[in-house]
XYZ file of C-alpha atoms in Angstrom:
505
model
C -12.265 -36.511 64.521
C -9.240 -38.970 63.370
C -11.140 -39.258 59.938
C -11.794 -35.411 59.755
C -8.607 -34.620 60.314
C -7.086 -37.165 57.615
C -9.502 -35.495 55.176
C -9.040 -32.091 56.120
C -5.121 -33.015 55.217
C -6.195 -34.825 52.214
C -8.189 -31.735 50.876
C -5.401 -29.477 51.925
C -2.946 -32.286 49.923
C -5.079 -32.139 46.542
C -5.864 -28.645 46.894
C -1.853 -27.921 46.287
C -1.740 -30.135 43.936
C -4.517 -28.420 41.674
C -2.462 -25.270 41.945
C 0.149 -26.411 40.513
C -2.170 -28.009 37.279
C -1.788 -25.301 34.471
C -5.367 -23.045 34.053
C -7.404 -23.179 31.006
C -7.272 -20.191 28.893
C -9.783 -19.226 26.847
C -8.660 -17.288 23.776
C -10.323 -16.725 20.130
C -7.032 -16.715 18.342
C -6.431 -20.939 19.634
C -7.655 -22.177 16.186
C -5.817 -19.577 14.078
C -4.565 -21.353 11.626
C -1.967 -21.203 8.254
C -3.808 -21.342 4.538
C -1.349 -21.538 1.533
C -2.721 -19.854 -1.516
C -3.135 -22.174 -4.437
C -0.127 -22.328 -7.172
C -2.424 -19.962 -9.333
C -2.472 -17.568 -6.761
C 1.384 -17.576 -6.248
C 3.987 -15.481 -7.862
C 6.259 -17.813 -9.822
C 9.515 -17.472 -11.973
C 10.788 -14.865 -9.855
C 14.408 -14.531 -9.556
C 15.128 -14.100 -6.147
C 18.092 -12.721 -5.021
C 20.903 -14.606 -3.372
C 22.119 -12.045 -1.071
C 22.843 -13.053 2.494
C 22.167 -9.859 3.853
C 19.861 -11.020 6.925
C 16.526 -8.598 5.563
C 13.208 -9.417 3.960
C 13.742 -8.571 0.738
C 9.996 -8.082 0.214
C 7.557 -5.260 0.816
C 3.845 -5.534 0.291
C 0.892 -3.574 0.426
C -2.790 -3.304 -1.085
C -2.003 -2.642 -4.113
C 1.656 -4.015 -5.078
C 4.157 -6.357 -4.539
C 7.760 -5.757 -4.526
C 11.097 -8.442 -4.337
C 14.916 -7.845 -4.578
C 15.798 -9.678 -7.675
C 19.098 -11.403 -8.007
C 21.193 -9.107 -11.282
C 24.316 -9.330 -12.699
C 25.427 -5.721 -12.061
C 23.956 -3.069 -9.667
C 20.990 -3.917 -8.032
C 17.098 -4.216 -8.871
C 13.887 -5.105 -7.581
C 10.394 -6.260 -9.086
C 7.179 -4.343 -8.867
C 3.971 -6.835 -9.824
C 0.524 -5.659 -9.219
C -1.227 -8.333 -6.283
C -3.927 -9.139 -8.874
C -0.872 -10.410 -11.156
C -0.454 -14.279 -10.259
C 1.011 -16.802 -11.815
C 4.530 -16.898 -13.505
C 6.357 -13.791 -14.475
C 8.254 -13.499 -17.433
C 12.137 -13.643 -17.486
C 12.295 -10.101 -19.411
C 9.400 -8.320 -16.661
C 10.747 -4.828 -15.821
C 12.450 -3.899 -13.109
C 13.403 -1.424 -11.191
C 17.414 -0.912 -11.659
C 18.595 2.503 -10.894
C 21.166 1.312 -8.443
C 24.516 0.789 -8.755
C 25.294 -1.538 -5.633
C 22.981 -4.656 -3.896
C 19.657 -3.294 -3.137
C 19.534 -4.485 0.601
C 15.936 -3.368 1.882
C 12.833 -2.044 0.419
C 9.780 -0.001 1.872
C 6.363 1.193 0.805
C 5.015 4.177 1.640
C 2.426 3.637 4.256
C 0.536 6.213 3.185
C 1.016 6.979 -0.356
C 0.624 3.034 -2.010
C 2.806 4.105 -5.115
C 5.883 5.385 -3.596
C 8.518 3.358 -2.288
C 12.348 3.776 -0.409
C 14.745 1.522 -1.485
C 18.300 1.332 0.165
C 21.684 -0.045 -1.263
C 25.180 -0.970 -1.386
C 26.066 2.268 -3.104
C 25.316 4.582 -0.144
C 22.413 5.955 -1.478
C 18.409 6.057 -0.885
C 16.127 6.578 -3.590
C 12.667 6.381 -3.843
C 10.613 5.394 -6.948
C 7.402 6.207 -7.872
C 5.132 3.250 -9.816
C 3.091 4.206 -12.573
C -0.535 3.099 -12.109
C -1.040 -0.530 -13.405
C 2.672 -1.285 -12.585
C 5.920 -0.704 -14.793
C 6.210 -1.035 -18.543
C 9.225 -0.977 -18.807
C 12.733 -0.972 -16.869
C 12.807 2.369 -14.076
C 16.351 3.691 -13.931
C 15.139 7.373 -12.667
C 14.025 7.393 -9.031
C 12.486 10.813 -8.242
C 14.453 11.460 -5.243
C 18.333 10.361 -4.513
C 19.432 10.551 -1.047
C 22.644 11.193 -0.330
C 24.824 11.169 3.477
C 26.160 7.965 4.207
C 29.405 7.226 4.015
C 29.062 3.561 3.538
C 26.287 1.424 2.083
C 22.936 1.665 3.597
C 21.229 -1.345 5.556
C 17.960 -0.568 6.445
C 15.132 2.218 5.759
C 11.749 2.711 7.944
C 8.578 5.326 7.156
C 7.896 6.861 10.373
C 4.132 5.401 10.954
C 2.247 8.498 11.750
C 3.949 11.362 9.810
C 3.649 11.746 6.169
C 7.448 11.825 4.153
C 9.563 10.987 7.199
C 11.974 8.227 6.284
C 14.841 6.561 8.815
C 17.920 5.200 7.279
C 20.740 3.410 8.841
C 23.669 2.622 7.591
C 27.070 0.544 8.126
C 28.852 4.211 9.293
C 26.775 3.310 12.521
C 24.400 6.197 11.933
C 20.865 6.838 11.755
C 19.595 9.701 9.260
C 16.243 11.071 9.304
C 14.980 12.775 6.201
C 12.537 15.065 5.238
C 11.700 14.087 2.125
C 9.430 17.660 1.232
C 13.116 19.176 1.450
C 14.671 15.966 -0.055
C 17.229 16.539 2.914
C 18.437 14.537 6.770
C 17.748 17.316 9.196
C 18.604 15.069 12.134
C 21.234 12.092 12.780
C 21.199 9.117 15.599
C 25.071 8.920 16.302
C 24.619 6.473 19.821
C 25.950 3.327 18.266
C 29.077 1.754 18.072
C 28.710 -0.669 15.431
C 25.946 -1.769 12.773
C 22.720 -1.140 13.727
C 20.498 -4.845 12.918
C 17.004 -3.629 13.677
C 14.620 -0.219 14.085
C 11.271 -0.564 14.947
C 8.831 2.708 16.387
C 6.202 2.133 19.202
C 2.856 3.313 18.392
C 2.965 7.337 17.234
C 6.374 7.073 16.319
C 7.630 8.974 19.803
C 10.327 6.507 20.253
C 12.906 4.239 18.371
C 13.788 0.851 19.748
C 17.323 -0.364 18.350
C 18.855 -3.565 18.178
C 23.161 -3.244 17.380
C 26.223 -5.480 16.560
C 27.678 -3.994 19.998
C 25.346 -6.439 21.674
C 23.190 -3.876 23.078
C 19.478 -2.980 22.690
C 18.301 0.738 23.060
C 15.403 2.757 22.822
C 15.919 6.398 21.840
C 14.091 9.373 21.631
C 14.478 9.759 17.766
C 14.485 14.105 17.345
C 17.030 14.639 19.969
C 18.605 11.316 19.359
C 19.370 10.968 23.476
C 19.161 7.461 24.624
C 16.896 6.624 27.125
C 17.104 3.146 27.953
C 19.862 0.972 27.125
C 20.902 -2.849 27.849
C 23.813 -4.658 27.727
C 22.717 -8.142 26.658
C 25.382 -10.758 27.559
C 22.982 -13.305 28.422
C 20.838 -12.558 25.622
C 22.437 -11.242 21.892
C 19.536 -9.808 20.253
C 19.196 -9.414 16.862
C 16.106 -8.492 16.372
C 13.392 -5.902 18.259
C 9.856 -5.434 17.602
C 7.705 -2.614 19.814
C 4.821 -4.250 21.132
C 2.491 -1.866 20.276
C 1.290 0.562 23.136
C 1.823 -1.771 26.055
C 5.096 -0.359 26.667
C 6.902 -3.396 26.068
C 9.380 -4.923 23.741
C 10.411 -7.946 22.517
C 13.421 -9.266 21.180
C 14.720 -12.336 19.258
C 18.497 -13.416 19.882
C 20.614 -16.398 20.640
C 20.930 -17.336 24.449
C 24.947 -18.354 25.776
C 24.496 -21.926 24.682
C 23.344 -20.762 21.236
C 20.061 -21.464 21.396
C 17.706 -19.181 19.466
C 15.864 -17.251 22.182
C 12.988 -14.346 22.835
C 13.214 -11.979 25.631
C 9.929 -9.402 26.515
C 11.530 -6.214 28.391
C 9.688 -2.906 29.965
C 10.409 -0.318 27.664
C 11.205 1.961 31.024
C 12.889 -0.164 32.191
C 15.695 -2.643 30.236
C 17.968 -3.582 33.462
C 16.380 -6.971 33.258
C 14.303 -8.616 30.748
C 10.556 -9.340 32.034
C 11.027 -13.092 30.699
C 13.053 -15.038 28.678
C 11.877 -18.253 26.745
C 13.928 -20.592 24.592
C 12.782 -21.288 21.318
C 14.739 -23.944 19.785
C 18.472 -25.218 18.640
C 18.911 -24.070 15.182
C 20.913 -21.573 13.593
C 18.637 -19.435 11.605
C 17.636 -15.597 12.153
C 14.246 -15.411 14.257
C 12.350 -13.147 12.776
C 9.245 -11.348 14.772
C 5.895 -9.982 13.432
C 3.292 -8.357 15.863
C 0.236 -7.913 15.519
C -1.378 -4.728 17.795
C -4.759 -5.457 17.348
C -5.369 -9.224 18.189
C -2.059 -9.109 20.446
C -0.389 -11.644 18.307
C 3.256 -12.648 17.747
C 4.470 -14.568 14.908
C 7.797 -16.310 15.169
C 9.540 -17.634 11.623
C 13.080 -18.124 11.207
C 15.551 -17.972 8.568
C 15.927 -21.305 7.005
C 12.873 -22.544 8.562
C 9.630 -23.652 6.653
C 7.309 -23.095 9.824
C 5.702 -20.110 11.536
C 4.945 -19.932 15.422
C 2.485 -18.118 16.656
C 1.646 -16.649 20.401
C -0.828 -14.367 22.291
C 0.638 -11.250 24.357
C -0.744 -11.056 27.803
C -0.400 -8.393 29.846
C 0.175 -10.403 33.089
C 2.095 -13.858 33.467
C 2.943 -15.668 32.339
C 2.805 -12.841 29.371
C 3.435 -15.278 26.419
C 1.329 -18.070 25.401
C 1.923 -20.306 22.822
C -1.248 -21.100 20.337
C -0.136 -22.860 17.442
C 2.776 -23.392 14.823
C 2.183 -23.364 10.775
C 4.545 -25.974 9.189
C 5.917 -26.373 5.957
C 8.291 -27.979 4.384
C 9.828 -25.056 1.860
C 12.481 -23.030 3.174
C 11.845 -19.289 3.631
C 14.255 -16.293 2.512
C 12.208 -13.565 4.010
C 8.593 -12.809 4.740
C 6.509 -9.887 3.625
C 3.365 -8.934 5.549
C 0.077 -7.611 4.162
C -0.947 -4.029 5.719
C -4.650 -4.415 7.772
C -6.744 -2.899 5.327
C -5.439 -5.393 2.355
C -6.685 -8.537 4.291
C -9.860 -10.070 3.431
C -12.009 -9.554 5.954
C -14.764 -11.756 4.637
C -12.607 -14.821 5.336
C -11.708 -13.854 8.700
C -7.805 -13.719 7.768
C -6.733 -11.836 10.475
C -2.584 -11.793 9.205
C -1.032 -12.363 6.083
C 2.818 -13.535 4.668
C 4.568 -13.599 1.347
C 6.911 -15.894 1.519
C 9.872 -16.053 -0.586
C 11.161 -19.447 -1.805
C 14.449 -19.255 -3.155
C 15.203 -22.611 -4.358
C 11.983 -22.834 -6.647
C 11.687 -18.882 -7.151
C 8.213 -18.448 -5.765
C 6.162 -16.332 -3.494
C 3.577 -18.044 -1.768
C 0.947 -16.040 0.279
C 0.375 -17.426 3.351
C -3.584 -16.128 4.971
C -3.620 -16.612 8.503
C -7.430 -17.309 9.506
C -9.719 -17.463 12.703
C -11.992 -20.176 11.746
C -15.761 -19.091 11.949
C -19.050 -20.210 10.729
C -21.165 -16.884 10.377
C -20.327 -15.035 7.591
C -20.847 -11.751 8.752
C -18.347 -9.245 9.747
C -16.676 -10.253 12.808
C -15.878 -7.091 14.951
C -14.528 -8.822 18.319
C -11.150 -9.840 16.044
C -11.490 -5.902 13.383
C -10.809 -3.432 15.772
C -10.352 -0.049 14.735
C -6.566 -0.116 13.027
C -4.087 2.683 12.067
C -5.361 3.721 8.160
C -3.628 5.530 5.321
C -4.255 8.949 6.454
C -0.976 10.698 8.555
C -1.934 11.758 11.619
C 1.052 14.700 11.302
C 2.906 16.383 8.821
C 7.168 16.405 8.987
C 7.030 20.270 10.081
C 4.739 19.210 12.986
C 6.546 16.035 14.049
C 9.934 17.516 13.792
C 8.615 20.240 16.030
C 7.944 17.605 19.003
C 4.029 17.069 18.799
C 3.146 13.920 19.147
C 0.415 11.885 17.870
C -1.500 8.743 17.870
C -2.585 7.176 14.348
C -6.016 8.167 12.507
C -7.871 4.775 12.892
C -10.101 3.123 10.630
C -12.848 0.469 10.361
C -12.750 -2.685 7.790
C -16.139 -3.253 7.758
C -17.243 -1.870 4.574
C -13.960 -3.576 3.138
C -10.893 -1.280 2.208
C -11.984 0.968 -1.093
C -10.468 4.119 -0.264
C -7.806 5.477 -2.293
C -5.165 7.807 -0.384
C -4.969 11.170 -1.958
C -1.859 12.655 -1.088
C 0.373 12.915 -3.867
C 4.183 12.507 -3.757
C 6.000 15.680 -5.045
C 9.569 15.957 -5.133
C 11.879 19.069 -4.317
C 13.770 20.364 -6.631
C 17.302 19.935 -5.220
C 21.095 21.662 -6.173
C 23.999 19.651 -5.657
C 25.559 20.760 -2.387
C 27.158 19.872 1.089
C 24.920 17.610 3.712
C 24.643 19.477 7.270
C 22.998 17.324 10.178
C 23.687 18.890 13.615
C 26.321 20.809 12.161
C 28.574 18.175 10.431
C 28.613 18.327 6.701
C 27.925 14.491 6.225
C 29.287 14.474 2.604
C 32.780 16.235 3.889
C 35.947 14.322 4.906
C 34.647 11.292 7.316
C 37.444 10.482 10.078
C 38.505 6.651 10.163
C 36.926 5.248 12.950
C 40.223 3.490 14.532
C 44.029 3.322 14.095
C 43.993 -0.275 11.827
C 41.681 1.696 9.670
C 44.687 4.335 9.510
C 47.146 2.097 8.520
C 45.005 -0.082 6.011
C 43.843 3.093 4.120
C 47.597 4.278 4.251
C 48.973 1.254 3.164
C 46.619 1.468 0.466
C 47.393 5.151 -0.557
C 51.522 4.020 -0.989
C 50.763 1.001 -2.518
C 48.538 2.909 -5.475
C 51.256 5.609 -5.348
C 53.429 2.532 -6.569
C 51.548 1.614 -9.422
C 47.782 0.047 -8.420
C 44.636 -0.026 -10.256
C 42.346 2.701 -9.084
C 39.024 3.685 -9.456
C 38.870 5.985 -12.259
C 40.807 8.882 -12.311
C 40.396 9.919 -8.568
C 39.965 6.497 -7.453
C 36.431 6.739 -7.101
C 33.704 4.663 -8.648
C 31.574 7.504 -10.979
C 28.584 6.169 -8.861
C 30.245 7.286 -5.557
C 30.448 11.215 -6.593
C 30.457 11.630 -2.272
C 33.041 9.780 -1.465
C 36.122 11.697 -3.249
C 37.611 11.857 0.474
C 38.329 8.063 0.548
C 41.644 7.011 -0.128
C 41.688 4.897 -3.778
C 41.112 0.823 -3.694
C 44.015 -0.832 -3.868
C 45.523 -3.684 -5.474
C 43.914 -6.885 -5.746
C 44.708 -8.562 -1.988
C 45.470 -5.304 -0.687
C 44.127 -4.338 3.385
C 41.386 -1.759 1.540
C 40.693 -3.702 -1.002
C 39.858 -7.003 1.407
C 38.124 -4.135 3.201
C 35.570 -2.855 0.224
C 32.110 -4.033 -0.451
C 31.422 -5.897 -3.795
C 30.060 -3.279 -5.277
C 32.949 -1.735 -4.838
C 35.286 -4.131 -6.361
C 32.524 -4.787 -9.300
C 33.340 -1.276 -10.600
C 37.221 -1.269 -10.273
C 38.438 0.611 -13.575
């Protein structure tokens, strides 16, 4: 009985202690691993610009790929066809119709010709490519946006409706335009400071948004109410990524002993963040790429030359780490390949372009499952949101929701979209978004922003360089409100952008 019972409390002893021994997972996506394209297949000579502006600065899909180019006045980006490798020529044309830093860039996700560019000069244009690429420098962009006040940040397609486009901008707004009217018919005025990140869940029904103000919300984007909101003190996020349709989101930020950290909330819920995990000690920007249909998340930062990689779970421990890509080059930004441009017959299930300042190139980067057969694998292709919109802006702004047409990569992605970009023919006139006329006087925000722009007004009374003859630069035609930049040294002129100062008279 003695020796029973010592084995019965031995059994009981070990059986804790497997408990506590972590459980095998089993998961196709273990292997995944990081394939750099050969120097051939790279884009070389590029000019990259040196803006510290914490964006991509690259936007890629099937058929082009564009980069903000460094330029000695205004701003410009590159177009190059994909099937262009190899080193581009100093004098390649570029798109340069903008008169301030070019500070994001978008395609079209369902028109692979068109994209939305956003700038320093308060203004969003979007460009049409020629087929076969540019032959020369674009300066005319068939639509200019005008109705911020101050330059423009960000810009995001809505994924399931057709000529939607979100713009935010450093007046703490968010504009929504319909671009078949060439017009914002609604505005996002919850946040009190610059807004760092937008990102949709899947039919574009709501807006998660990461802010300066330290707080993360997710908003209903056609009313613009707020319907979850957290004050991250613990946690400064920067950046916000919808995890597809699990109702969850996760963020990247820096924890209170600034270390770079990722939180995973309940989008219904943000009093508390589901988990929080620290990454690592450095400085740089985390930025976070998900991917809905093999439920993974790819982690690269700023500065960094590697790429983590996890698998979403929907139970705990939620997040599980796989693998990390490492390399020694330094990356500005990252842009990712849409679904239906991956190859398919090398399992590449993800795909980067990453931009290397220091040597000017952009290196593809094919993220692969390792297999032996070489037929189509469907357990990793699931069905995946195509280029047909699932609504058009009449029906979306109307309140119908819905999901995205899917498609299948099986027969490989030869398909050509055939909606056609037309643009409305537009008179120059006010701006009215829930009854403001956004192009009309703008109220300073605070009473230092009083004093600076009437300090500035007295001292240009006294004898200061302007801008022009109303003090305005001839590329701000909006902004005739604003008081004239001051002296050099002045409050408003410490105040302006560079841009700004680049086009004193």
């Amino acid at each position: 009985m003695r020796d029973l019972h010592k084995s019965s409390v031995l059994g009981s002893k070990h059986g804790s202690l497997m408990s506590w021994r972590p459980q095998y997972r089993s998961s196709k996506f273990r292997n995944v691993y990081g394939k750099v394209a050969s120097r051939e297949h790279c884009f070389d000579g590029i000019p990259i610009t040196k803006n510290v502006h914490d964006n991509h600065f690259c936007a890629v899909n099937a058929r082009f790929l564009a980069i903000v180019t460094e330029s000695a006045g205004g701003g410009s980006f590159l177009v190059i066809p994909l099937e262009q490798t190899g080193r581009i020529e100093p004098n390649y044309p570029k798109v340069c119709g903008h008169q301030g830093n070019v500070l994001d860039i978008k395609w079209n996700p369902f028109i692979e010709n068109i994209i939305a560019s956003c700038s320093e000069d308060t203004s969003v244009r979007i460009w049409e490519i020629p087929e076969g690429g540019l032959k020369r420098n674009m300066t005319e962009a068939v639509l200019e946006l005008y109705g911020h006040s101050r330059r423009v940040g960000l810009v995001e397609w809505h994924p399931t409706t057709n000529n939607i486009l979100f713009s935010a901008g450093y007046d703490y707004k968010v504009l929504i335009w319909n671009l078949d009217i060439g017009e914002p018919v609604k505005m996002i005025d919850c946040h009190t400071d610059v807004i760092l990140c937008m990102s949709f869940n899947t039919d574009g029904s709501l807006l998660a948004t990461s802010c300066k103000d330290k707080k993360l919300r997710v908003v209903e984007p056609r009313s613009g109410r707020v319907l979850q909101e957290a004050s991250c003190k613990n946690h400064r996020v920067n950046r916000v990524v919808f995890l597809g349709s699990t109702k969850r989101l996760l963020t990247t930020g820096v924890s209170r002993w600034n270390t770079r950290q990722i939180a995973l909330w309940d989008q219904e819920d943000l009093s508390m963040p589901l988990i929080e995990e620290e990454i690592d000690g450095l400085s740089g920007l985390l930025f976070p790429f998900y991917d809905a249909d093999t439920h993974m998340l790819y982690l690269a930062g700023k500065g960094d030359g590697n790429i983590r990689y996890y698998e979403i779970g929907s139970e705990k421990p939620y997040l599980s780490y796989l693998m990390e890509f490492r390399s020694p080059a330094p990356q500005k930004g990252l842009g990712v390949m849409p679904k239906h441009g991956l190859d398919v017959s090398a399992c590449e299930v993800f795909r980067f372009y990453k931009l290397v300042t220091l040597k000017g190139l952009i290196e593809p980067i094919s993220m692969i499952v390792p297999r032996r057969s070489e037929t189509y694998q469907e357990d990793i292709y699931p069905m995946t949101p195509g280029t047909e919109p699932a609504l058009t802006p009449d029906e979306w702004l109307s309140g119908v929701n819905r999901d995205p047409i899917l498609m299948s990569l099986k027969e490989g992605y030869k398909k050509t979209s055939k909606i056609v970009f037309k643009a409305p023919a537009r008179e120059k006139k006010g701006v009215v978004v829930n009854g403001i006329d956004l192009l009309e006087n703008v109220p300073p925000r605070t009473e230092n922003e009083v004093g600076q722009r009437r300090a500035a007004a007295s001292s240009t009374a006294s004898g200061a360089v302007g801008f022009g003859e109303r003090g305005v630069p001839p590329f701000y035609p909006h902004l005739q409100h604003f008081a004239p930049i001051a002296a050099r040294g002045s409050p408003l002129y410490l105040q302006s952008t560079p841009a700004e100062r680049r086009y004193r008279s």
